[in-house]
mmCIF file of C-alpha atoms and ligand atoms in Angstrom:
data_model
loop_
_atom_site.group_PDB
_atom_site.id
_atom_site.type_symbol
_atom_site.label_atom_id
_atom_site.label_comp_id
_atom_site.label_asym_id
_atom_site.label_seq_id
_atom_site.Cartn_x
_atom_site.Cartn_y
_atom_site.Cartn_z
ATOM 1 C CA GLY A 1 -31.960 -2.707 -10.929
ATOM 2 C CA LEU A 2 -33.815 -0.089 -12.909
ATOM 3 C CA LYS A 3 -33.849 -2.483 -15.868
ATOM 4 C CA LYS A 4 -37.139 -3.228 -17.648
ATOM 5 C CA LYS A 5 -39.088 -1.255 -15.140
ATOM 6 C CA GLU A 6 -41.224 1.773 -15.060
ATOM 7 C CA VAL A 7 -39.206 4.484 -13.452
ATOM 8 C CA ASN A 8 -40.055 7.993 -12.325
ATOM 9 C CA VAL A 9 -37.195 10.357 -13.068
ATOM 10 C CA LEU A 10 -36.994 13.876 -11.686
ATOM 11 C CA CYS A 11 -35.136 16.296 -13.917
ATOM 12 C CA LEU A 12 -33.817 19.137 -11.765
ATOM 13 C CA GLY A 13 -31.384 22.022 -12.085
ATOM 14 C CA LEU A 14 -31.377 25.783 -12.468
ATOM 15 C CA ASP A 15 -33.342 27.543 -15.193
ATOM 16 C CA ASN A 16 -31.577 27.654 -18.557
ATOM 17 C CA SER A 17 -29.357 24.664 -17.703
ATOM 18 C CA GLY A 18 -30.839 22.553 -20.510
ATOM 19 C CA LYS A 19 -33.263 20.117 -18.817
ATOM 20 C CA THR A 20 -36.025 20.336 -21.406
ATOM 21 C CA THR A 21 -33.508 20.159 -24.260
ATOM 22 C CA ILE A 22 -32.043 16.982 -22.760
ATOM 23 C CA ILE A 23 -35.445 15.353 -22.275
ATOM 24 C CA ASN A 24 -36.469 16.215 -25.816
ATOM 25 C CA GLN A 25 -33.310 14.526 -27.072
ATOM 26 C CA LEU A 26 -33.957 11.438 -24.983
ATOM 27 C CA LYS A 27 -37.464 10.968 -26.305
ATOM 28 C CA PRO A 28 -37.082 8.231 -28.947
ATOM 29 C CA THR A 29 -39.429 10.048 -31.352
ATOM 30 C CA ASN A 30 -36.902 12.850 -31.484
ATOM 31 C CA SER A 31 -34.059 10.800 -32.987
ATOM 32 C CA CYS A 32 -33.176 11.263 -36.639
ATOM 33 C CA LEU A 33 -34.478 8.256 -38.518
ATOM 34 C CA GLY A 34 -33.145 8.862 -41.992
ATOM 35 C CA GLU A 35 -35.414 11.430 -43.611
ATOM 36 C CA LYS A 36 -33.545 14.670 -44.134
ATOM 37 C CA ASN A 37 -36.563 16.939 -43.882
ATOM 38 C CA TRP A 38 -37.618 15.233 -40.726
ATOM 39 C CA CYS A 39 -34.226 16.077 -39.216
ATOM 40 C CA HIS A 40 -34.612 19.732 -40.135
ATOM 41 C CA LEU A 41 -38.004 19.749 -38.486
ATOM 42 C CA LEU A 42 -36.549 18.252 -35.348
ATOM 43 C CA GLN A 43 -33.680 20.709 -35.222
ATOM 44 C CA ALA A 44 -36.181 23.536 -35.445
ATOM 45 C CA GLN A 45 -38.053 21.892 -32.614
ATOM 46 C CA ALA A 46 -34.885 21.790 -30.477
ATOM 47 C CA GLN A 47 -34.402 25.515 -30.982
ATOM 48 C CA ASP A 48 -38.015 26.324 -30.182
ATOM 49 C CA ILE A 49 -37.795 25.138 -26.601
ATOM 50 C CA VAL A 50 -39.071 27.753 -24.187
ATOM 51 C CA PRO A 51 -38.566 28.018 -20.414
ATOM 52 C CA THR A 52 -40.724 25.505 -18.604
ATOM 53 C CA ILE A 53 -43.579 26.928 -16.567
ATOM 54 C CA GLY A 54 -44.103 24.928 -13.384
ATOM 55 C CA PHE A 55 -43.270 21.474 -14.740
ATOM 56 C CA SER A 56 -44.170 19.100 -17.506
ATOM 57 C CA ILE A 57 -44.498 15.329 -17.535
ATOM 58 C CA GLU A 58 -43.007 13.285 -20.372
ATOM 59 C CA LYS A 59 -43.465 9.556 -20.835
ATOM 60 C CA PHE A 60 -41.358 7.460 -23.155
ATOM 61 C CA LYS A 61 -39.754 4.043 -23.479
ATOM 62 C CA THR A 62 -36.234 2.980 -24.282
ATOM 63 C CA SER A 63 -35.234 -0.616 -24.989
ATOM 64 C CA SER A 64 -35.044 -1.423 -21.305
ATOM 65 C CA LEU A 65 -36.923 1.271 -19.418
ATOM 66 C CA SER A 66 -40.259 2.939 -19.347
ATOM 67 C CA PHE A 67 -39.628 6.516 -18.259
ATOM 68 C CA THR A 68 -41.910 9.043 -16.667
ATOM 69 C CA VAL A 69 -39.863 12.206 -16.496
ATOM 70 C CA PHE A 70 -40.866 15.174 -14.390
ATOM 71 C CA ASP A 71 -39.299 18.112 -16.199
ATOM 72 C CA MET A 72 -39.294 20.746 -13.471
ATOM 73 C CA SER A 73 -38.875 24.448 -14.099
ATOM 74 C CA GLY A 74 -35.587 25.733 -12.719
ATOM 75 C CA GLN A 75 -36.792 29.291 -12.288
ATOM 76 C CA GLY A 76 -36.483 30.501 -8.702
ATOM 77 C CA ARG A 77 -40.190 31.035 -8.258
ATOM 78 C CA TYR A 78 -40.959 27.410 -9.214
ATOM 79 C CA ARG A 79 -38.142 25.625 -7.411
ATOM 80 C CA ASN A 80 -40.353 25.105 -4.349
ATOM 81 C CA LEU A 81 -42.396 22.697 -6.505
ATOM 82 C CA TRP A 82 -39.516 20.236 -6.764
ATOM 83 C CA GLU A 83 -39.870 18.757 -3.288
ATOM 84 C CA HIS A 84 -43.472 17.708 -3.842
ATOM 85 C CA TYR A 85 -42.222 15.088 -6.309
ATOM 86 C CA TYR A 86 -39.231 13.773 -4.341
ATOM 87 C CA LYS A 87 -41.214 10.889 -2.817
ATOM 88 C CA GLU A 88 -42.241 9.556 -6.211
ATOM 89 C CA GLY A 89 -38.814 9.997 -7.785
ATOM 90 C CA GLN A 90 -36.772 6.833 -8.262
ATOM 91 C CA ALA A 91 -33.877 8.532 -10.026
ATOM 92 C CA ILE A 92 -32.703 12.110 -10.433
ATOM 93 C CA ILE A 93 -31.148 13.835 -13.396
ATOM 94 C CA PHE A 94 -29.504 17.038 -12.194
ATOM 95 C CA VAL A 95 -28.461 19.397 -14.970
ATOM 96 C CA ILE A 96 -25.792 22.084 -14.659
ATOM 97 C CA ASP A 97 -24.910 24.776 -17.184
ATOM 98 C CA SER A 98 -21.111 24.299 -17.156
ATOM 99 C CA SER A 99 -20.597 27.761 -18.628
ATOM 100 C CA ASP A 100 -22.589 29.564 -15.918
ATOM 101 C CA LYS A 101 -19.764 30.103 -13.428
ATOM 102 C CA LEU A 102 -21.594 32.894 -11.628
ATOM 103 C CA ARG A 103 -24.464 30.632 -10.673
ATOM 104 C CA MET A 104 -22.461 27.494 -9.876
ATOM 105 C CA VAL A 105 -22.823 28.408 -6.197
ATOM 106 C CA VAL A 106 -26.606 28.661 -6.598
ATOM 107 C CA ALA A 107 -26.647 25.257 -8.292
ATOM 108 C CA LYS A 108 -24.663 23.883 -5.337
ATOM 109 C CA GLU A 109 -27.112 25.400 -2.850
ATOM 110 C CA GLU A 110 -30.061 23.816 -4.649
ATOM 111 C CA LEU A 111 -28.254 20.474 -4.808
ATOM 112 C CA ASP A 112 -27.420 20.607 -1.083
ATOM 113 C CA THR A 113 -31.032 21.455 -0.259
ATOM 114 C CA LEU A 114 -32.118 18.480 -2.349
ATOM 115 C CA LEU A 115 -29.641 16.104 -0.733
ATOM 116 C CA ASN A 116 -30.706 17.177 2.764
ATOM 117 C CA HIS A 117 -34.422 16.859 2.127
ATOM 118 C CA PRO A 118 -36.089 14.188 4.316
ATOM 119 C CA ASP A 119 -37.605 12.493 1.246
ATOM 120 C CA ILE A 120 -34.172 12.135 -0.386
ATOM 121 C CA LYS A 121 -31.627 12.067 2.412
ATOM 122 C CA HIS A 122 -31.883 8.447 3.514
ATOM 123 C CA ARG A 123 -32.629 6.856 0.157
ATOM 124 C CA ARG A 124 -30.109 5.255 -2.200
ATOM 125 C CA ILE A 125 -31.584 7.105 -5.136
ATOM 126 C CA PRO A 126 -29.238 7.330 -8.155
ATOM 127 C CA ILE A 127 -28.297 10.820 -9.319
ATOM 128 C CA LEU A 128 -27.065 11.451 -12.829
ATOM 129 C CA PHE A 129 -25.386 14.818 -13.327
ATOM 130 C CA PHE A 130 -25.064 16.405 -16.722
ATOM 131 C CA ALA A 131 -22.336 19.054 -16.953
ATOM 132 C CA ASN A 132 -24.200 20.496 -19.916
ATOM 133 C CA LYS A 133 -23.262 23.054 -22.586
ATOM 134 C CA MET A 134 -19.772 21.610 -22.893
ATOM 135 C CA ASP A 135 -19.700 23.054 -26.426
ATOM 136 C CA LEU A 136 -19.477 26.624 -25.123
ATOM 137 C CA ARG A 137 -15.980 28.073 -25.082
ATOM 138 C CA ASP A 138 -15.908 28.979 -21.409
ATOM 139 C CA ALA A 139 -17.542 25.781 -20.185
ATOM 140 C CA LEU A 140 -15.904 24.149 -17.169
ATOM 141 C CA SER A 141 -14.888 20.495 -17.432
ATOM 142 C CA SER A 142 -17.050 17.867 -15.759
ATOM 143 C CA VAL A 143 -14.202 17.301 -13.279
ATOM 144 C CA LYS A 144 -14.215 20.988 -12.336
ATOM 145 C CA VAL A 145 -18.025 21.058 -12.052
ATOM 146 C CA SER A 146 -17.837 17.955 -9.886
ATOM 147 C CA GLN A 147 -15.304 19.690 -7.595
ATOM 148 C CA LEU A 148 -17.321 22.907 -7.321
ATOM 149 C CA LEU A 149 -20.447 20.958 -6.392
ATOM 150 C CA CYS A 150 -18.453 18.743 -3.968
ATOM 151 C CA LEU A 151 -19.902 15.600 -5.488
ATOM 152 C CA GLU A 152 -17.287 13.427 -3.812
ATOM 153 C CA ASN A 153 -19.164 14.123 -0.555
ATOM 154 C CA ILE A 154 -22.130 12.107 -1.811
ATOM 155 C CA LYS A 155 -21.325 8.761 -0.273
ATOM 156 C CA ASP A 156 -24.702 7.152 0.282
ATOM 157 C CA LYS A 157 -26.083 7.338 -3.255
ATOM 158 C CA PRO A 158 -24.816 6.123 -6.605
ATOM 159 C CA TRP A 159 -23.974 9.115 -8.769
ATOM 160 C CA HIS A 160 -22.322 9.796 -12.069
ATOM 161 C CA ILE A 161 -21.396 12.917 -14.006
ATOM 162 C CA CYS A 162 -21.244 13.267 -17.793
ATOM 163 C CA ALA A 163 -20.248 16.228 -19.895
ATOM 164 C CA SER A 164 -22.991 16.885 -22.434
ATOM 165 C CA ASN A 165 -24.082 19.025 -25.312
ATOM 166 C CA ALA A 166 -27.846 18.682 -25.286
ATOM 167 C CA VAL A 167 -28.338 20.600 -28.520
ATOM 168 C CA GLN A 168 -26.279 18.034 -30.443
ATOM 169 C CA GLY A 169 -27.239 15.167 -28.165
ATOM 170 C CA GLU A 170 -23.635 14.412 -27.167
ATOM 171 C CA GLY A 171 -22.977 12.665 -23.867
ATOM 172 C CA LEU A 172 -26.635 11.931 -23.175
ATOM 173 C CA GLN A 173 -26.595 8.239 -24.061
ATOM 174 C CA GLU A 174 -23.609 7.610 -21.786
ATOM 175 C CA GLY A 175 -25.597 9.093 -18.927
ATOM 176 C CA VAL A 176 -28.744 7.130 -19.608
ATOM 177 C CA ASP A 177 -26.742 3.917 -19.990
ATOM 178 C CA TRP A 178 -25.305 4.511 -16.546
ATOM 179 C CA LEU A 179 -28.763 5.185 -15.102
ATOM 180 C CA GLN A 180 -30.143 1.994 -16.651
ATOM 181 C CA GLY A 181 -27.368 -0.019 -15.071
ATOM 182 C CA THR A 182 -27.877 1.279 -11.530
ATOM 183 C CA ASP A 183 -29.918 -0.350 -8.810
HETATM 184 P P1 GTP B 1 -36.123 25.955 -17.449
HETATM 185 O O1 GTP B 1 -37.239 25.220 -18.096
HETATM 186 O O2 GTP B 1 -36.317 27.444 -17.449
HETATM 187 O O3 GTP B 1 -35.792 25.442 -16.094
HETATM 188 O O4 GTP B 1 -34.793 25.722 -18.369
HETATM 189 P P2 GTP B 1 -34.210 24.336 -18.912
HETATM 190 O O5 GTP B 1 -33.221 23.804 -17.937
HETATM 191 O O6 GTP B 1 -35.314 23.416 -19.316
HETATM 192 O O7 GTP B 1 -33.368 24.808 -20.184
HETATM 193 P P3 GTP B 1 -33.771 24.636 -21.726
HETATM 194 O O8 GTP B 1 -33.733 23.196 -22.121
HETATM 195 O O9 GTP B 1 -35.004 25.405 -21.973
HETATM 196 O O10 GTP B 1 -32.491 25.329 -22.413
HETATM 197 C C1 GTP B 1 -32.164 26.692 -22.179
HETATM 198 C C2 GTP B 1 -31.354 27.228 -23.347
HETATM 199 O O11 GTP B 1 -30.073 26.611 -23.385
HETATM 200 C C3 GTP B 1 -31.992 26.961 -24.718
HETATM 201 O O12 GTP B 1 -31.775 28.085 -25.530
HETATM 202 C C4 GTP B 1 -31.216 25.767 -25.232
HETATM 203 O O13 GTP B 1 -31.169 25.716 -26.642
HETATM 204 C C5 GTP B 1 -29.838 26.040 -24.665
HETATM 205 N N1 GTP B 1 -29.051 24.807 -24.474
HETATM 206 C C6 GTP B 1 -29.438 23.677 -23.855
HETATM 207 N N2 GTP B 1 -28.450 22.768 -23.846
HETATM 208 C C7 GTP B 1 -27.397 23.341 -24.470
HETATM 209 C C8 GTP B 1 -26.064 22.902 -24.784
HETATM 210 O O14 GTP B 1 -25.622 21.782 -24.466
HETATM 211 N N3 GTP B 1 -25.271 23.792 -25.432
HETATM 212 C C9 GTP B 1 -25.696 25.033 -25.797
HETATM 213 N N4 GTP B 1 -24.837 25.820 -26.439
HETATM 214 N N5 GTP B 1 -26.935 25.480 -25.525
HETATM 215 C C10 GTP B 1 -27.775 24.647 -24.869
HETATM 216 MG MG1 MG B 2 -37.366 23.506 -19.137
#
């Protein structure tokens, strides 16, 4: 499986969905380790996240995995960069803003394009979906997001969807645990 390996993870999804916030939370250095002031600093850091330009590469280790995450910009003008990294990707994290009902159809289009790409289509690459921003009042449930994106049609790849609140870090560990258990 993905256990105790180096793994390239592509983090994809529309702009403003929360990709960079999620990756920042996953980086072990960003967890609160006791010191109060340190936590305040980190919270400030979480709020200072700006839209990604192009992409950024983050490397970090968890107890069982050594991650190289490609944090891609979700802005329309940069989405054509995604496909250049598909070949190297061994897992995908696809982030959806559950409160952005208007753009759910755009998220679905981008997902369908991804799933039909020759570098993805015939590979059993695991896809972890985060139905993010579950804290917002008008956020759709992960079940609803899953229905709107027609995830049940993905039959040839392991996938999993988690509701998450990236600002507070909720739901992220469940997702990563799933990813670490896939093969
Ligand atoms: P691009 O880099 O432009 O593709 O965006 P991104 O997907 O990396 O989004 P980013 O992490 O920059 O987050 C966009 C905004 O959403 C920021 O203001 C975050 O603080 C906010 N945000 C991210 N996750 C959550 C969440 O779970 N809940 C709420 N309420 N806000 C969130
Ligand atoms: Mg970003």
